[in-house]
Tab-separated table of C-alpha atoms in Angstrom:
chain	number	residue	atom	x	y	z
A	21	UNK	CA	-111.298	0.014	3.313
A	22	UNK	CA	-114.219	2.239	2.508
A	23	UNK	CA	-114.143	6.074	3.434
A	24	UNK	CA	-117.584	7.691	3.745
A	25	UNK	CA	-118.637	11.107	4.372
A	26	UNK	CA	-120.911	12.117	7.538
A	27	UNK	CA	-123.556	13.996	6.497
A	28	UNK	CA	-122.186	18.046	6.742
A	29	UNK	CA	-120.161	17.238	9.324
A	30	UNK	CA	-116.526	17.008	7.356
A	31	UNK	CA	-115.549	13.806	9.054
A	32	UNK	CA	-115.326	10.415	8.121
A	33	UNK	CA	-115.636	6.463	8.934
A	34	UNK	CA	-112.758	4.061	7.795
A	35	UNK	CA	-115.711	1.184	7.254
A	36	UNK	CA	-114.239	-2.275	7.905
A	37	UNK	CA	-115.341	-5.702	7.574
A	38	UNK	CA	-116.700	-7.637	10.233
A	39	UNK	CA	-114.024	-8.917	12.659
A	40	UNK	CA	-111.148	-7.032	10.586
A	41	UNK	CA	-108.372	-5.044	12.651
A	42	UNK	CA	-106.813	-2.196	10.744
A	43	UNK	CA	-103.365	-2.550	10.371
A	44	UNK	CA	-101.054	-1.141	13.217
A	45	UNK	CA	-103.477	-2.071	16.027
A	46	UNK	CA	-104.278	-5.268	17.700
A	47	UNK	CA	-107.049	-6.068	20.012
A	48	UNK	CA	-106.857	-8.444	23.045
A	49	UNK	CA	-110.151	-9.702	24.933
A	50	UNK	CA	-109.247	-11.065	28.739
A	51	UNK	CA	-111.903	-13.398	30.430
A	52	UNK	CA	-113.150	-11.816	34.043
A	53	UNK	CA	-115.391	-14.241	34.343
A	54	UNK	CA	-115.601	-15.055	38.230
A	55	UNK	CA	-115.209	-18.321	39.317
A	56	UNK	CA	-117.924	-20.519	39.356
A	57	UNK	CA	-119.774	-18.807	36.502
A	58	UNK	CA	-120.881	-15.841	38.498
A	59	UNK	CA	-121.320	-12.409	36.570
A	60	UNK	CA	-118.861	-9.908	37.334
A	61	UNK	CA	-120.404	-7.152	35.625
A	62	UNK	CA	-116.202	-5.443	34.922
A	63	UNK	CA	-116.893	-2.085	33.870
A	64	UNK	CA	-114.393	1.394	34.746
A	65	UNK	CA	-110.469	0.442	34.532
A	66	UNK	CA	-107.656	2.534	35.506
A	67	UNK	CA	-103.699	1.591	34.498
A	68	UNK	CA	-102.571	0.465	37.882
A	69	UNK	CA	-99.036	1.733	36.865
A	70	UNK	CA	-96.958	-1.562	36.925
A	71	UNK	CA	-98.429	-2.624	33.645
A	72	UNK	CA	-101.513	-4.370	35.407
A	73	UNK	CA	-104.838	-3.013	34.965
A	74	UNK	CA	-107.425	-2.029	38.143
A	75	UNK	CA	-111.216	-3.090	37.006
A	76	UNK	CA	-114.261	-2.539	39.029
A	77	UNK	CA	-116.913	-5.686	39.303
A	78	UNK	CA	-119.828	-3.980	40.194
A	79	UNK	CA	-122.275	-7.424	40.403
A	80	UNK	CA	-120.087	-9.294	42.977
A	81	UNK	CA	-118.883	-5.978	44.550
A	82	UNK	CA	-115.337	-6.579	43.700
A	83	UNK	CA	-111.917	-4.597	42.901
A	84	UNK	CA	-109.672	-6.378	40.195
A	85	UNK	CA	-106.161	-6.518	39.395
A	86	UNK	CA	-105.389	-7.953	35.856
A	87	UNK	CA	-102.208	-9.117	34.662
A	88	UNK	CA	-101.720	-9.034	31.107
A	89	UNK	CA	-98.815	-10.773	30.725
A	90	UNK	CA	-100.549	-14.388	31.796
A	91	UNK	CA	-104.143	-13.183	32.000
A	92	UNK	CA	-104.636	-14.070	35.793
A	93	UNK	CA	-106.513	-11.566	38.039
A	94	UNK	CA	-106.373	-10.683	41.971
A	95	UNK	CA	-109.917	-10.163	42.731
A	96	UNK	CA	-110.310	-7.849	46.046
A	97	UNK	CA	-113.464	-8.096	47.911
A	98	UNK	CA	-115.149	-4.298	48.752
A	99	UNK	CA	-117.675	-5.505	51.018
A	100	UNK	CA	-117.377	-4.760	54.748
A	101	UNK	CA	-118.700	-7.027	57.290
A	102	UNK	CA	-122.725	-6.092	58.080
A	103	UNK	CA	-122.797	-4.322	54.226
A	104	UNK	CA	-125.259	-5.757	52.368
A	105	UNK	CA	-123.292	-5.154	49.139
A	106	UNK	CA	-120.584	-3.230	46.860
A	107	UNK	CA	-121.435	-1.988	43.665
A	108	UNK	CA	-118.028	-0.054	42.392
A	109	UNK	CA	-118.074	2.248	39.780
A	110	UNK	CA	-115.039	4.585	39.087
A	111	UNK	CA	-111.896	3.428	39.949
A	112	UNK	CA	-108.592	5.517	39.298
A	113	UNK	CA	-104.968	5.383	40.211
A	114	UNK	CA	-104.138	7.988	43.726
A	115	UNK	CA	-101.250	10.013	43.381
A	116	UNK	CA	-100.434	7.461	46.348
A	117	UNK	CA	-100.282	4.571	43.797
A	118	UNK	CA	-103.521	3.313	45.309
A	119	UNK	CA	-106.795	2.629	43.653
A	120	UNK	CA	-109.367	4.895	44.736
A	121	UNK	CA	-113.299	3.703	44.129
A	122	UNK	CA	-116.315	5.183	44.104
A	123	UNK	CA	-118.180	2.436	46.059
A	124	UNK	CA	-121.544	2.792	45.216
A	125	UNK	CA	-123.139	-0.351	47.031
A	126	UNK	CA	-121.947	1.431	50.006
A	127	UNK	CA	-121.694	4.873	49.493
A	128	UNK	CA	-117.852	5.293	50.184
A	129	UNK	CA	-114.833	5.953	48.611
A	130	UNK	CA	-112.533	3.670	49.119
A	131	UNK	CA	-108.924	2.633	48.760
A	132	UNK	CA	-107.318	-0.351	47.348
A	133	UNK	CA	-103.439	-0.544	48.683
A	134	UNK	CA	-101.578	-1.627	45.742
A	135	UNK	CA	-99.043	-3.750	47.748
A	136	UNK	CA	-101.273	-5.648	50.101
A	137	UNK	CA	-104.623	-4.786	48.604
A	138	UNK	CA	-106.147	-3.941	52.516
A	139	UNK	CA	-109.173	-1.594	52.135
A	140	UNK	CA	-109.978	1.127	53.085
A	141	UNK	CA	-113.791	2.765	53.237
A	142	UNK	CA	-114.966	6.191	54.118
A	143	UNK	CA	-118.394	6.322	54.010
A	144	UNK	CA	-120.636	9.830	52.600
A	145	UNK	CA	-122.044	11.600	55.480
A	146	UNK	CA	-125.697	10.965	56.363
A	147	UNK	CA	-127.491	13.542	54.633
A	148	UNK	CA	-126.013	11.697	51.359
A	149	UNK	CA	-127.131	8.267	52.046
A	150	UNK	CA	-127.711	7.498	48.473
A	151	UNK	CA	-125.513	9.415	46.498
A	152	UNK	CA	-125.259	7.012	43.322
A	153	UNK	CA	-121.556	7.833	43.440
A	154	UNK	CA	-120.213	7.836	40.322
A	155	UNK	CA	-116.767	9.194	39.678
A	156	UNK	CA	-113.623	10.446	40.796
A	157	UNK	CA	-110.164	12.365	39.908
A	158	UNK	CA	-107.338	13.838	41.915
A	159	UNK	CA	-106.664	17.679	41.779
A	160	UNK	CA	-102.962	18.826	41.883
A	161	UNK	CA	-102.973	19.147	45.823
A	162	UNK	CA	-103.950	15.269	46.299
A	163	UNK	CA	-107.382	16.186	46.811
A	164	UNK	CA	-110.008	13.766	45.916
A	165	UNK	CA	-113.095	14.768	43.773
A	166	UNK	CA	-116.120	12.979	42.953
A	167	UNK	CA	-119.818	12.801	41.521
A	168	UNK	CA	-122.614	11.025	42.477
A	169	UNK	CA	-125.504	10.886	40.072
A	170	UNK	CA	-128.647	11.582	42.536
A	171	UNK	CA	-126.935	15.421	42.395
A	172	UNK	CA	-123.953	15.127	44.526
A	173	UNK	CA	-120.548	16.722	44.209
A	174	UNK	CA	-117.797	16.150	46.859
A	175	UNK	CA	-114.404	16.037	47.818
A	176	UNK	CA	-112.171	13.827	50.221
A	177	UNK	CA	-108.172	15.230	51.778
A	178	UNK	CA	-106.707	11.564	52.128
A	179	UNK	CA	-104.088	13.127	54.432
A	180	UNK	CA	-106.603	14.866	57.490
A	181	UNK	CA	-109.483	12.361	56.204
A	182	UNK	CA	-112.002	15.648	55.328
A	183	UNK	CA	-115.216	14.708	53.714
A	184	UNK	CA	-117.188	17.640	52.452
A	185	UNK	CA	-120.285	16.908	49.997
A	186	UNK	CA	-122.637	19.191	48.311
A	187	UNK	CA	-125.411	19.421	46.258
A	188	UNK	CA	-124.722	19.846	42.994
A	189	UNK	CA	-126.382	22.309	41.281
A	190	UNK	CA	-129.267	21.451	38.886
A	191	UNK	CA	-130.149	18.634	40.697
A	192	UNK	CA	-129.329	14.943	39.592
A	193	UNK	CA	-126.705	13.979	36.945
A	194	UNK	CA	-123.372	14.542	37.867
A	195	UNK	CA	-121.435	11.864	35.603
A	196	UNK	CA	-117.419	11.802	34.472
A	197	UNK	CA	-115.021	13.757	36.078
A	198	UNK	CA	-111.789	15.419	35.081
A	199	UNK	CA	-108.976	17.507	35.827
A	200	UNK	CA	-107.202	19.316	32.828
A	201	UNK	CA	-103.225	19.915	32.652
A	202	UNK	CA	-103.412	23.520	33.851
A	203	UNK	CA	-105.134	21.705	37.059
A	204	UNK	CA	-109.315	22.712	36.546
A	205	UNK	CA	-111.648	20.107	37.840
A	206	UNK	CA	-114.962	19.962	35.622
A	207	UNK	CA	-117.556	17.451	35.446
A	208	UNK	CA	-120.402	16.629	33.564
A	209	UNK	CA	-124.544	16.408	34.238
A	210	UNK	CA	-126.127	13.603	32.231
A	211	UNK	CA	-129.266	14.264	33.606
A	212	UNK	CA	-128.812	18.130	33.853
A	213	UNK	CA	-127.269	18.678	30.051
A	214	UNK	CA	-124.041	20.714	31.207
A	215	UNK	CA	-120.464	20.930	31.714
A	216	UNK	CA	-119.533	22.701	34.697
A	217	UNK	CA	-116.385	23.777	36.567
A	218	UNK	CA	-115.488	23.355	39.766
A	219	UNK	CA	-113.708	27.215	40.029
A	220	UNK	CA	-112.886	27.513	43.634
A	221	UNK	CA	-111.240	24.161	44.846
A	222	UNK	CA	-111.067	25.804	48.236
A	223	UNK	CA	-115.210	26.753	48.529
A	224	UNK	CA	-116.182	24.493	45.873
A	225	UNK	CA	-117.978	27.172	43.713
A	226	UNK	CA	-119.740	25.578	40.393
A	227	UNK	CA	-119.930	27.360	36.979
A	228	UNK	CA	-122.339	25.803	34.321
A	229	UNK	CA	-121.914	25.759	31.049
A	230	UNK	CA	-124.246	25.140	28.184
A	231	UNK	CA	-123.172	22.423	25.396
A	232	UNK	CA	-124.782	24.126	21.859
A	233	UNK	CA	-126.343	20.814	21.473
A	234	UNK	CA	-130.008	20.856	23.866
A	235	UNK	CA	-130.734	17.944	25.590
A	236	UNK	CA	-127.424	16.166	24.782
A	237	UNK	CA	-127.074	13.581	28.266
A	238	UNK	CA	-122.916	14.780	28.662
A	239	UNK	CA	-122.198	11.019	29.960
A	240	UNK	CA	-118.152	11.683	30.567
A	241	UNK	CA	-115.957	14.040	29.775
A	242	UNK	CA	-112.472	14.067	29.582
A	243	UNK	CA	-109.346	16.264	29.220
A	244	UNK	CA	-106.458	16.349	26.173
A	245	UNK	CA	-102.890	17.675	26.347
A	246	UNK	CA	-103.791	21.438	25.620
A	247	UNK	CA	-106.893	21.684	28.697
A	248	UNK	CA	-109.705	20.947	26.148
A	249	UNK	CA	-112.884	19.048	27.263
A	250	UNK	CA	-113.986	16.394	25.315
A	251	UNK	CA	-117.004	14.961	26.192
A	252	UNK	CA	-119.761	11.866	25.237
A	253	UNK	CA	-122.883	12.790	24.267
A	254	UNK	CA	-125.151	9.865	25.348
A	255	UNK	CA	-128.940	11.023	24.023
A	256	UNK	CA	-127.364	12.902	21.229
A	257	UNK	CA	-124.492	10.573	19.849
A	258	UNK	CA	-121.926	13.088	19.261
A	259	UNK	CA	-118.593	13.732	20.591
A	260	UNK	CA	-118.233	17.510	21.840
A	261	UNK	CA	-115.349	19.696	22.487
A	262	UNK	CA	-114.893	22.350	24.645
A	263	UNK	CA	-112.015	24.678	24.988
A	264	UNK	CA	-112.060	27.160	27.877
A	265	UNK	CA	-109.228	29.157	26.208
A	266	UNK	CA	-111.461	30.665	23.965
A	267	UNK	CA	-115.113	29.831	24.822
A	268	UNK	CA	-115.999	27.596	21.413
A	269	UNK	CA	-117.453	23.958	21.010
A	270	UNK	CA	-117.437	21.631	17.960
A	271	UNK	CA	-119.439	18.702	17.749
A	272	UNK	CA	-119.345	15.333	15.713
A	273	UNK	CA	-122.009	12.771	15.453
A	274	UNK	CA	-120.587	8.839	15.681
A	275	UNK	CA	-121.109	6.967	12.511
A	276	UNK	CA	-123.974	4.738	12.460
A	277	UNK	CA	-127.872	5.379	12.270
A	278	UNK	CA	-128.406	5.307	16.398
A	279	UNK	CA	-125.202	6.161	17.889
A	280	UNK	CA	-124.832	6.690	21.830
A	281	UNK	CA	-121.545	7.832	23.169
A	282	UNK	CA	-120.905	6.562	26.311
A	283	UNK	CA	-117.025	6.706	27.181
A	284	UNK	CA	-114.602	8.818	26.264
A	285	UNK	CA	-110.960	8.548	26.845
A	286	UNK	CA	-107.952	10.853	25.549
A	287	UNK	CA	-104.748	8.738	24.408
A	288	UNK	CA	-101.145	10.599	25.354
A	289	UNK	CA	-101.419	11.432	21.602
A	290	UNK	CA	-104.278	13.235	21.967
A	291	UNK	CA	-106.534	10.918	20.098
A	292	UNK	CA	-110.551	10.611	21.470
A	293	UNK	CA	-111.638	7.096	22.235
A	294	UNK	CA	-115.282	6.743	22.546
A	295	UNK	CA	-117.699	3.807	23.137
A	296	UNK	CA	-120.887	3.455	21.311
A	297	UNK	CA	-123.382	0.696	22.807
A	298	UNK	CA	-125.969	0.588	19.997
A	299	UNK	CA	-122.924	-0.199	17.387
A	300	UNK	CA	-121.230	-2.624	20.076
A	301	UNK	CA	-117.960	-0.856	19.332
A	302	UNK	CA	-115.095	1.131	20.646
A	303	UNK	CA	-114.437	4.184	17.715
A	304	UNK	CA	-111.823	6.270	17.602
A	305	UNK	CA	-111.578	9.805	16.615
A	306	UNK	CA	-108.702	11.896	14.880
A	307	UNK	CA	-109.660	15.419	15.249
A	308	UNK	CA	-106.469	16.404	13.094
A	309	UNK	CA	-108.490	14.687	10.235
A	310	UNK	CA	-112.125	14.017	11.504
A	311	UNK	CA	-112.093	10.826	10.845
A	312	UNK	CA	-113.691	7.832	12.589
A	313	UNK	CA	-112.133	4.534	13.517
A	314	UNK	CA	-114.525	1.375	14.893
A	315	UNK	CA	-113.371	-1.825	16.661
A	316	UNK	CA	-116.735	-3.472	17.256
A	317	UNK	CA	-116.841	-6.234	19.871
A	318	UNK	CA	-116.383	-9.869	18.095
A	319	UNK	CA	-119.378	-10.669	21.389
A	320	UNK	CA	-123.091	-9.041	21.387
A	321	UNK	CA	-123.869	-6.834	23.741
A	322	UNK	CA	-120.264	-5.816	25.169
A	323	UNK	CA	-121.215	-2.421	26.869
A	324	UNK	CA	-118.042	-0.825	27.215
A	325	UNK	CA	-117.608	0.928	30.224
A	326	UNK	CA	-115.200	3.833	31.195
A	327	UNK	CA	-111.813	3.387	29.025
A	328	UNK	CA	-108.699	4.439	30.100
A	329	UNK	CA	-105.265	3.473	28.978
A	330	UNK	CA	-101.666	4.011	28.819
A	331	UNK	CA	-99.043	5.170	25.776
A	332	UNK	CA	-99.961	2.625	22.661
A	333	UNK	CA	-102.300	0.959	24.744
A	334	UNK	CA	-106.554	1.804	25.147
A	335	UNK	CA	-108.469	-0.312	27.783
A	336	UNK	CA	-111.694	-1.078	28.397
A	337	UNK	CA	-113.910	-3.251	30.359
A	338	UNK	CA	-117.381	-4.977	28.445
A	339	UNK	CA	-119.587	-4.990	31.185
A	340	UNK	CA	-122.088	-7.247	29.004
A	341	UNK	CA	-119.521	-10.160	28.285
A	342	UNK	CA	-117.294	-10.097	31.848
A	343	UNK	CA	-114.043	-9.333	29.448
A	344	UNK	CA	-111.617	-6.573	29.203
A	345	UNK	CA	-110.532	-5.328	26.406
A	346	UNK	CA	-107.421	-4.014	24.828
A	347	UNK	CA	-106.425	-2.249	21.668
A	348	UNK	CA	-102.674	-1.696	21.084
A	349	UNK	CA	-102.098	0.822	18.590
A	350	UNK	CA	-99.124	2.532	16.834
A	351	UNK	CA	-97.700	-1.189	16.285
């Protein structure tokens, strides 16, 4: 393996050849192809919490369940009768056990039971008819937050069934969504350039914050064990770090001549998984040593969606190639 510095930056790239896995990890592609031959288009996955895996099909406007342990798949239907189509594109796992989706081909958020897999919609109210929802995490009290791109932020109660939206402000680009350990919600503007905080969960009041990086496109952001943001820089290929304790940022540029961060994802271990379309790859980043890790896809154009994952295992869906992905790690 080569080791290469990035330019002033202090970190690093463990350079492999093509195809290569590093030792202690092993990657695992599963076929989502729908039957027939029909694109699926799996993107966002969630841990379902059984050892399965949740993935949204946003082509055929479907909710999947993956089994990893056989490879089969329960594929749910999202569409509601007189819809003309679902286009999902968050999904997570409900303090309810439930998968929760940010329907976009319907502006809803819906809910996947996890026993009987009956849906559930709840659609935006009318003034939001074409949110371009995005995104969604559970505060502390059960509360359901989300983003919709076209400049929407809102939040759903599952237990009275309160809908309130809002403009966000700035205008278009609310993106990823997160909620940090000590329980802040904050979200990012791909369009707008921000980070902001959601500071009153009760009246919803919004704080922006400016990345030191202009014109960045913050794509997702997400939280580690100690409250700091990490987030993917999409026009300006770095990876970003906030930390609210103290007010600073640090940023690192992915290795590679083009590089756009699109995902990010936090392990338990508080290692920063990123995907980079132009490179075709997942990377990994150690910010105890700054050092870079890449899996490229062994298929063009994979497009690696929102990762998420559980302890030893990171998850992905390539939204190019109708596979999920998985890289076990610590092995």
């Amino acid at each position: 393996m080569k080791r290469r510095s990035l330019f002033g930056l202090g970190a690093a790239l463990v350079a492999l050849p093509a195809g290569a896995v590093p030792n202690g990890f092993r990657v695992t592609y599963f076929n989502a192809a729908a039957p027939g031959g029909g694109r699926v288009g799996s993107r966002d996955v969630t841990a379902a919490g059984d050892g399965t895996m949740w993935f949204c099909g946003q082509r055929n406007g479907t909710l999947n369940r993956l089994d990893p342990r056989d490879g089969s798949i329960r594929v749910v239907g999202l569409r509601v009768r007189g819809a003309e189509r679902a286009a999902p594109h968050g999904v997570v796992r409900g303090p309810d056990g439930a998968a929760w989706v940010t329907e976009g081909g319907q502006n809803a958020i819906a809910r996947v039971d996890p026993s009987d897999h009956r849906v559930q919609l709840w659609n935006l109210p009318e003034r939001f008819a074409n949110a371009n929802l995005n995104t969604g995490v559970f505060d502390d009290r059960g509360t359901y937050w989300f983003t919709g791109q076209n400049g929407v932020v809102g939040r759903f109660v599952p237990a009275t069934e309160r809908m309130d939206v809002w403009e966000a402000p700035r205008g278009p680009g609310a993106y990823g969504i997160t909620k940090t350990p000590q329980g802040g919600i904050w979200y990012v503007s791909l369009a707008g350039n921000h980070l902001a905080q959601i500071e009153d969960l009760e009246t919803a009041r919004i704080r922006i914050l400016e990345p030191p990086t202009p014109n960045q496109g913050a794509r997702r952001v997400w939280s580690d064990s100690q409250g700091r943001l990490w987030i993917s820089e999409w026009n300006s290929g770095n990876v970003s770090v906030h930390d609210p304790r103290d007010g600073s940022w640090r940023q690192w540029r992915l290795p590679g001549e083009r590089p756009r961060a699109y995902s990010v994802w936090v392990d338990p271990s508080d290692k920063v998984w990123l995907t980079d379309f132009p490179a075709n790859a997942i990377v990994r980043f150690d910010p105890a040593n700054e050092s870079f890790l890449s899996f490229p896809s062994d298929r063009p154009g994979a497009n690696v969606r929102q990762m998420d994952g559980i302890e030893g295992e990171a998850w992905g869906g390539e939204s190019g190639t109708d596979r999920i992905v998985r890289i076990q790690y610590g092995l």
